[in-house]
XYZ file of C-alpha atoms in Angstrom:
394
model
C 18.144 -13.096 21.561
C 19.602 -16.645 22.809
C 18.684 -17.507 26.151
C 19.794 -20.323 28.083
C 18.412 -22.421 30.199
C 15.921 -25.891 29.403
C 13.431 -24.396 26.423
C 10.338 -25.925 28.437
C 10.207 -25.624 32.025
C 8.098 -26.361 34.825
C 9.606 -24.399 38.180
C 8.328 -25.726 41.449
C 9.382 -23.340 43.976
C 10.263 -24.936 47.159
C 10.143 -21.935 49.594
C 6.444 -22.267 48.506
C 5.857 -25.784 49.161
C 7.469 -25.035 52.528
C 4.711 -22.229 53.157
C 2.375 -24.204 52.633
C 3.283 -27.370 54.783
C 3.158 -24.072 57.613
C -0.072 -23.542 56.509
C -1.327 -26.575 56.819
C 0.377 -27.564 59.298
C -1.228 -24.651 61.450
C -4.886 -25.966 61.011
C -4.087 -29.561 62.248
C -1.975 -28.990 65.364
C -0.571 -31.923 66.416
C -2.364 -33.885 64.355
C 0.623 -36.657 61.844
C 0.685 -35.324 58.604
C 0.895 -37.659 55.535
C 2.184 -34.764 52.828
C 1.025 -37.062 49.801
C 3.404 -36.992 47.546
C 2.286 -39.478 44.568
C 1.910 -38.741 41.051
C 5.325 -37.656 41.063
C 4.532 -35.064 44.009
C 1.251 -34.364 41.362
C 4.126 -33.414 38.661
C 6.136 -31.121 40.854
C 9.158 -33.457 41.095
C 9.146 -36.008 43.988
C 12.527 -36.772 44.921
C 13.009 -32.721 45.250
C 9.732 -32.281 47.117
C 9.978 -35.133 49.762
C 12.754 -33.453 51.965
C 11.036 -30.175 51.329
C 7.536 -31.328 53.098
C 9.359 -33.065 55.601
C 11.886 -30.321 56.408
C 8.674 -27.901 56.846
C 6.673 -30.487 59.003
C 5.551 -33.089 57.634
C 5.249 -36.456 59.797
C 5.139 -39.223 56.824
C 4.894 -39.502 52.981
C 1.931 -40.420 50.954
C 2.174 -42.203 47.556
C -0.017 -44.922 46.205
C 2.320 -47.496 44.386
C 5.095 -49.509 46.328
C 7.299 -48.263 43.179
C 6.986 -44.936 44.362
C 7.784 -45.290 47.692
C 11.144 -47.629 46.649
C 11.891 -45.105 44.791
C 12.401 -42.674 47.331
C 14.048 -44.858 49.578
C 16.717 -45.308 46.383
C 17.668 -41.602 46.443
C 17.920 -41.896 50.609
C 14.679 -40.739 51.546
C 14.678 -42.172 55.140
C 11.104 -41.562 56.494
C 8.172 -42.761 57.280
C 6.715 -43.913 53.552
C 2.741 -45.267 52.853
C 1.474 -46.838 49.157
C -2.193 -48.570 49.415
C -3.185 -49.294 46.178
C -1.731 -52.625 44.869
C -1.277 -55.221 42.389
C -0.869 -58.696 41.907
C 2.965 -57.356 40.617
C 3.616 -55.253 43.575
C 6.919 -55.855 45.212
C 5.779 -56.796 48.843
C 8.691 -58.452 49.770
C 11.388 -55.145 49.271
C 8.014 -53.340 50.419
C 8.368 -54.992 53.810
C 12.364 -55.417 53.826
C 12.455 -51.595 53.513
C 9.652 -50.634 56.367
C 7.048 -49.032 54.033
C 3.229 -48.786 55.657
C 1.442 -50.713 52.838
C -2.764 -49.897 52.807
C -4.525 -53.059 52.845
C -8.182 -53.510 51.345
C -8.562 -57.408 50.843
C -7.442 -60.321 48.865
C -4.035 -57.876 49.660
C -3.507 -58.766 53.718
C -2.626 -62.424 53.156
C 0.170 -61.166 50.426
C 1.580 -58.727 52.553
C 1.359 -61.543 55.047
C 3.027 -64.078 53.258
C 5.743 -61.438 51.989
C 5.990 -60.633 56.053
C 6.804 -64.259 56.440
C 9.057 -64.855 53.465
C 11.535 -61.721 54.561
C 11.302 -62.575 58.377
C 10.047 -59.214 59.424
C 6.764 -57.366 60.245
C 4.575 -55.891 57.760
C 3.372 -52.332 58.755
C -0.300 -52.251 57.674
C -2.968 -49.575 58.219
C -6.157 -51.046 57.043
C -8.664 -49.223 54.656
C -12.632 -49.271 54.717
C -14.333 -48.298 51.963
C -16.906 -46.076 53.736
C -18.726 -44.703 50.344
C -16.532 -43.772 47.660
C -16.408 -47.038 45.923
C -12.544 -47.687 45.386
C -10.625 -49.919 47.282
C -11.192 -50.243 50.508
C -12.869 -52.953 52.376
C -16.442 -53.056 52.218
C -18.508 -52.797 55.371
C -20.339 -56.227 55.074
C -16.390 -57.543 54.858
C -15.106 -55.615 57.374
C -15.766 -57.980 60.330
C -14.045 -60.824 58.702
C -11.439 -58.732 57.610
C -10.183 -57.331 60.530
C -10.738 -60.716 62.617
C -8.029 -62.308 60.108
C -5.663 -59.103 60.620
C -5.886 -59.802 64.356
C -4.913 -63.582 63.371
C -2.082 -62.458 61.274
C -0.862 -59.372 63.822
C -1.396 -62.154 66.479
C 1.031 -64.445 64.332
C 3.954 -61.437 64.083
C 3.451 -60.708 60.907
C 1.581 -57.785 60.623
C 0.962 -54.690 62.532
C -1.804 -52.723 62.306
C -0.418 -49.055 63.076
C -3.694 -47.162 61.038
C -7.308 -47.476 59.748
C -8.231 -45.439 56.965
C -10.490 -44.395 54.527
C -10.895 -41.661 51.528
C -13.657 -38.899 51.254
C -16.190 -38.606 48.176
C -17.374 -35.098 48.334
C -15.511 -33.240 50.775
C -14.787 -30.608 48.197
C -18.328 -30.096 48.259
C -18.738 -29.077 51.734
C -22.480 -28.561 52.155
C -23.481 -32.162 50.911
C -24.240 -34.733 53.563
C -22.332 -37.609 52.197
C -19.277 -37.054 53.903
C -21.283 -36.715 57.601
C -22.390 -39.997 56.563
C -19.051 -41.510 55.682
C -17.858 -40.019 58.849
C -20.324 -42.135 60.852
C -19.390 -44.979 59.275
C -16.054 -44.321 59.745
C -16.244 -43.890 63.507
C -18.232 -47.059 63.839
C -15.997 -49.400 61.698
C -13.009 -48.204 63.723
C -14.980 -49.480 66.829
C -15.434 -52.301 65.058
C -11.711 -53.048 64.642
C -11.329 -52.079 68.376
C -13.335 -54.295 70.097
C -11.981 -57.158 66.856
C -8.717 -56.712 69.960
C -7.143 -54.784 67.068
C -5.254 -50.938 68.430
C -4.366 -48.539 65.257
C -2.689 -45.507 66.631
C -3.710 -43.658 63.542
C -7.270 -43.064 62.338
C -7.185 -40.677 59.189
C -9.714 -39.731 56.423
C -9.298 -36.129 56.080
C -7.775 -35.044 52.542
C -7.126 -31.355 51.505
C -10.500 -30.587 51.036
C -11.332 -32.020 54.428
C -8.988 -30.371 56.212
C -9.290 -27.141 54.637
C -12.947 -27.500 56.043
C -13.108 -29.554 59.240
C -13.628 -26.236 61.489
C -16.409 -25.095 59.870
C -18.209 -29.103 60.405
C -19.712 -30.719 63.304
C -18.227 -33.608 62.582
C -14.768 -31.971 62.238
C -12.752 -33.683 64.994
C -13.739 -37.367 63.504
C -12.895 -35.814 60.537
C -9.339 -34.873 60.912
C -8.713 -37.885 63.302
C -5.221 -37.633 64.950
C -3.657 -37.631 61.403
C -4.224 -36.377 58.055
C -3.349 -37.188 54.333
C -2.816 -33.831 52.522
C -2.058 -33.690 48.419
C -3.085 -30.830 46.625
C -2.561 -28.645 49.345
C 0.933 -28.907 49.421
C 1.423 -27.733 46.347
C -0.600 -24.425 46.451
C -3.505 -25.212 44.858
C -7.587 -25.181 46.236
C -9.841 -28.492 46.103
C -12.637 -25.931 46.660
C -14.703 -23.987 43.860
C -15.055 -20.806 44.401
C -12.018 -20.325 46.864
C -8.712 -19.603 45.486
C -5.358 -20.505 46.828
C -5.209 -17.172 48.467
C -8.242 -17.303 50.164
C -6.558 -20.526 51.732
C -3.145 -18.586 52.732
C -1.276 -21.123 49.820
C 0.781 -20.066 47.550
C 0.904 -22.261 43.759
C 4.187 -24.013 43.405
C 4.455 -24.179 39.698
C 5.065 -21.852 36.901
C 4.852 -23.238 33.484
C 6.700 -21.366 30.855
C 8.521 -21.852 27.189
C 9.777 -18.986 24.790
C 7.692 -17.234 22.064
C 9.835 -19.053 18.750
C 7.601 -17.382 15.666
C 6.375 -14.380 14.950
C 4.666 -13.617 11.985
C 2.311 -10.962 10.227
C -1.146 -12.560 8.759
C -4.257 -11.061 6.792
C -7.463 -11.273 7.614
C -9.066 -14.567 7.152
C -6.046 -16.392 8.086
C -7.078 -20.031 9.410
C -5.264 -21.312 12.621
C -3.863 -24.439 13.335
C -5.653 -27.943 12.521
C -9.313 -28.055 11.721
C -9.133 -23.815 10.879
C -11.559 -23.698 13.582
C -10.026 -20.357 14.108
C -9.791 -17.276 11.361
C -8.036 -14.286 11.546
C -10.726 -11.270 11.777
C -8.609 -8.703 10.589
C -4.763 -8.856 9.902
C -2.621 -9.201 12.638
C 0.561 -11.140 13.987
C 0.159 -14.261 15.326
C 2.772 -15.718 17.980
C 4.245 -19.822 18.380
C 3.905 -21.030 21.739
C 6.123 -24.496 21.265
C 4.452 -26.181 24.077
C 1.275 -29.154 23.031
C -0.481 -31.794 24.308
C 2.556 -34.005 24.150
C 4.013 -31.329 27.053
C 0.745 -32.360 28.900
C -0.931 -29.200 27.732
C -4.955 -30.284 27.194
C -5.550 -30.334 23.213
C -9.361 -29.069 24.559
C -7.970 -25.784 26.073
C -8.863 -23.504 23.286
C -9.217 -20.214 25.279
C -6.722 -20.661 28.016
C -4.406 -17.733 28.519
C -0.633 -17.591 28.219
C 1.246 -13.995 29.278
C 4.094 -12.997 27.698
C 6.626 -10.676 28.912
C 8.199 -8.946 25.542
C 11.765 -8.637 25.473
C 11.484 -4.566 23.834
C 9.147 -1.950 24.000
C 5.555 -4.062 23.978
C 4.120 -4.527 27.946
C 3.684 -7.911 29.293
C 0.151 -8.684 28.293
C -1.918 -12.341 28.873
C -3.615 -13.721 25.694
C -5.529 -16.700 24.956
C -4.854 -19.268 22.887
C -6.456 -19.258 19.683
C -7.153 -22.488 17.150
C -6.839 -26.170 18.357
C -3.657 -26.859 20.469
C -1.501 -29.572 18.795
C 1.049 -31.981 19.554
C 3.947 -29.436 20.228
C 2.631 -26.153 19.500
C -0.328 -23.685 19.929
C -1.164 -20.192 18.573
C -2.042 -16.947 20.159
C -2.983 -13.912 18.136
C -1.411 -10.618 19.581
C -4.533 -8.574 18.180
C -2.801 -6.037 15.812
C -0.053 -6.371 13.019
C 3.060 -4.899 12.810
C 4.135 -6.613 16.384
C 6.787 -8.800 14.511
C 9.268 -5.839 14.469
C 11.887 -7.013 16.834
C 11.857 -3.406 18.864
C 8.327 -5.103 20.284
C 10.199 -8.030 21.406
C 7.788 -10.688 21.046
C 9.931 -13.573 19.526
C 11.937 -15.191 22.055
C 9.732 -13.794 25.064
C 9.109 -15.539 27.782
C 5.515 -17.388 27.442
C 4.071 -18.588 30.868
C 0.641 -20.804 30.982
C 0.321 -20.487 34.465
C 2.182 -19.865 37.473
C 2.267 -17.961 40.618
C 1.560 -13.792 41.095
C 0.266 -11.991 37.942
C 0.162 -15.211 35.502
C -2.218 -16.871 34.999
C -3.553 -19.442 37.926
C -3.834 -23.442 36.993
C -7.490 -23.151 37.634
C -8.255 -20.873 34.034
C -6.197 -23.574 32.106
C -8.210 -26.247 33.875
C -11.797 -24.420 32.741
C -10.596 -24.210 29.367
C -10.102 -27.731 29.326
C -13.138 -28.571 31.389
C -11.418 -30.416 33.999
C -9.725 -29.483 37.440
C -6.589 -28.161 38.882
C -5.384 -31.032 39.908
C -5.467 -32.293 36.541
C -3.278 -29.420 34.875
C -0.613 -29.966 36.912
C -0.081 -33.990 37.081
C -0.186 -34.112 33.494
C 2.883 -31.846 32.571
C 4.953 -34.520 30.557
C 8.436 -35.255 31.215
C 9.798 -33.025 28.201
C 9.083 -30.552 29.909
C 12.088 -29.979 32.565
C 11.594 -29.869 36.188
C 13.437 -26.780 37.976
C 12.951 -26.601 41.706
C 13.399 -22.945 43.082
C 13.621 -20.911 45.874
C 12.312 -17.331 46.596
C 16.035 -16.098 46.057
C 15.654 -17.066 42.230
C 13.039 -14.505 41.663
């Protein structure tokens, strides 16, 4: 019954992340693409996923902390790298020193500035408006200040402003007029800059919702700009409700899987896990899934299904978890007793939580948990081993 292998695994499998760069990469054209790649590439590993995007297509790398992007460039990631949301702390000197595009929103310019100055270089900047959302991003009433002092500074050689920028609210929601609204603020802020004697070569707001959608809007060419800063996209997922990834031609990255280690025979009335919010209704066998909120699974997701593929006679089946999920562990009842005979093969099966094909998709773990897809996935802790694939590995 020994297997090897890590006993908690998350596999990201590249040849899918490559599909869907392709993918994406089909509905923009020409168009840069920033494959965003923060969050540790949203939990799918990102020193493993940056040469994957940028193999398939991608122009540039998104992330949102400097730290990120140094990181990178310490395991030789040469390309074009972009953080915009900073601290006081952040490292703007070695930010500079090593060429990344830093975001700039405010009170930020005249550090990256003074950093510029300190190192004897030029800062790459793309500037950021905050056009609705309420985040970072320059505000409209400070924008014509703002971008007057980044001509002063770009005049000085020690900036250049190579983008303008700005980040969606609703464009998941595609019918709502918000982002038309954003859109036109957008358009006029950038003229703004323009005629401020400032000359961005790359205007971008389009996310993966926005992108996904653009054709079907009006507005779709301000929209996707000339460039566009795709996350969840690249990793197989959909921003949209009501659309799955296949609807989208993407294919889901990550599988999420652990092996079955109890199996045990119960009588009716048994209680399950803390709280016993959960009784047995009959007798029955009741399978360990050694994977809990510490793994990053949600302790809410009462209900979520996990399929098992039996190692004997029994037929891969999904199941839902029963009981409250705990630190390392959750429960799922296998509906009948008599299953812990080992010619069934349920202890030591493979237990997946979600994954690609006939598992379960992210999106039923993120209902369970009443949250979203993006969620799921960015929160799968570090115990749990990251194991970067290829179609071949099937």
């Amino acid at each position: 019954m020994l297997t090897s292998g890590p006993e908690r695994v998350a596999e990201v499998n590249l040849d899918a992340i490559a599909h869907n760069v392709r993918t994406i990469r089909s509905l923009i054209g020409e168009r840069t693409l920033i494959a965003v790649i923060k969050a540790d590439a949203y939990g799918h590993g990102a020193a493993g996923i940056a040469q994957t995007v940028l193999d398939a297509g991608a122009d540039a790398l998104g992330l949102v902390h400097v730290r990120e992007a140094l990181a990178l460039r310490a395991v030789g990631i040469d390309a074009t790298l972009m953080a915009w949301l900073h601290t006081p702390s952040t490292d703007f000197v070695l930010a500079v020193q090593e060429g990344i595009i830093l975001g700039a929103s405010g009170w930020d310019l005249e550090a990256i500035a003074y950093a510029a100055q300190q190192v004897g270089a030029v800062a790459r900047v793309h500037l950021k408006i905050d056009t609705g959302l309420g985040r970072n991003g320059c505000t409209p009433a400070d924008w014509p200040s703002f971008t007057a002092r980044a001509k002063e500074l770009q005049d000085a050689g020690l900036i250049a402003v190579e983008g303008i920028f700005t980040h969606l609210a609703v464009a998941d929601e595609p019918d709502r007029k918000e982002t038309d609204q954003q859109l036109d603020l957008f358009e006029n802020m950038v003229s703004q800059a323009r005629a401020a004697g400032l000359n961005p070569e790359l205007i971008h707001a389009a996310n993966t919702p926005g992108t996904f959608t653009a054709a079907d809007k009006e507005t779709g060419e301000i929209l996707l700009g000339n460039g566009v800063r795709v996350g969840l996209g690249l990793y197989g997922l959909s921003p949209l409700a009501g659309v799955t990834s296949g609807d989208l031609n993407l294919r889901p990255a990550m599988t999420v899987s652990t092996r079955v280690n109890s199996v045990k025979e119960v009588p009716a009335g048994q209680g399950v896990s803390y709280g016993l919010n959960y009784s047995t209704p009959h007798a029955t066998t009741l399978a360990l899934i050694p994977v809990g909120y510490a793994d990053g699974v949600p302790r809410v997701a009462t209900g979520a299904p996990v399929r098992l593929y039996p190692n004997g006679k029994a037929e891969p089946r999904t199941y839902p978890v029963v009981g409250r999920i705990a630190m390392d562990q959750m429960v799922i009842d296998l509906g009948e007793p008599g299953l812990s005979a080992p010619e069934h093969g349920y202890l030591g099966a493979r237990a997946v939580l979600f994954g690609e094909g006939e598992n379960p998709p992210v999106e039923e773990w993120a209902d369970a948990a009443g949250t979203i897809n993006y969620e799921i996935v960015t929160r799968i802790s570090p115990r749990v081993a990251r194991v970067h694939t290829t179609d071949k590995d099937a």
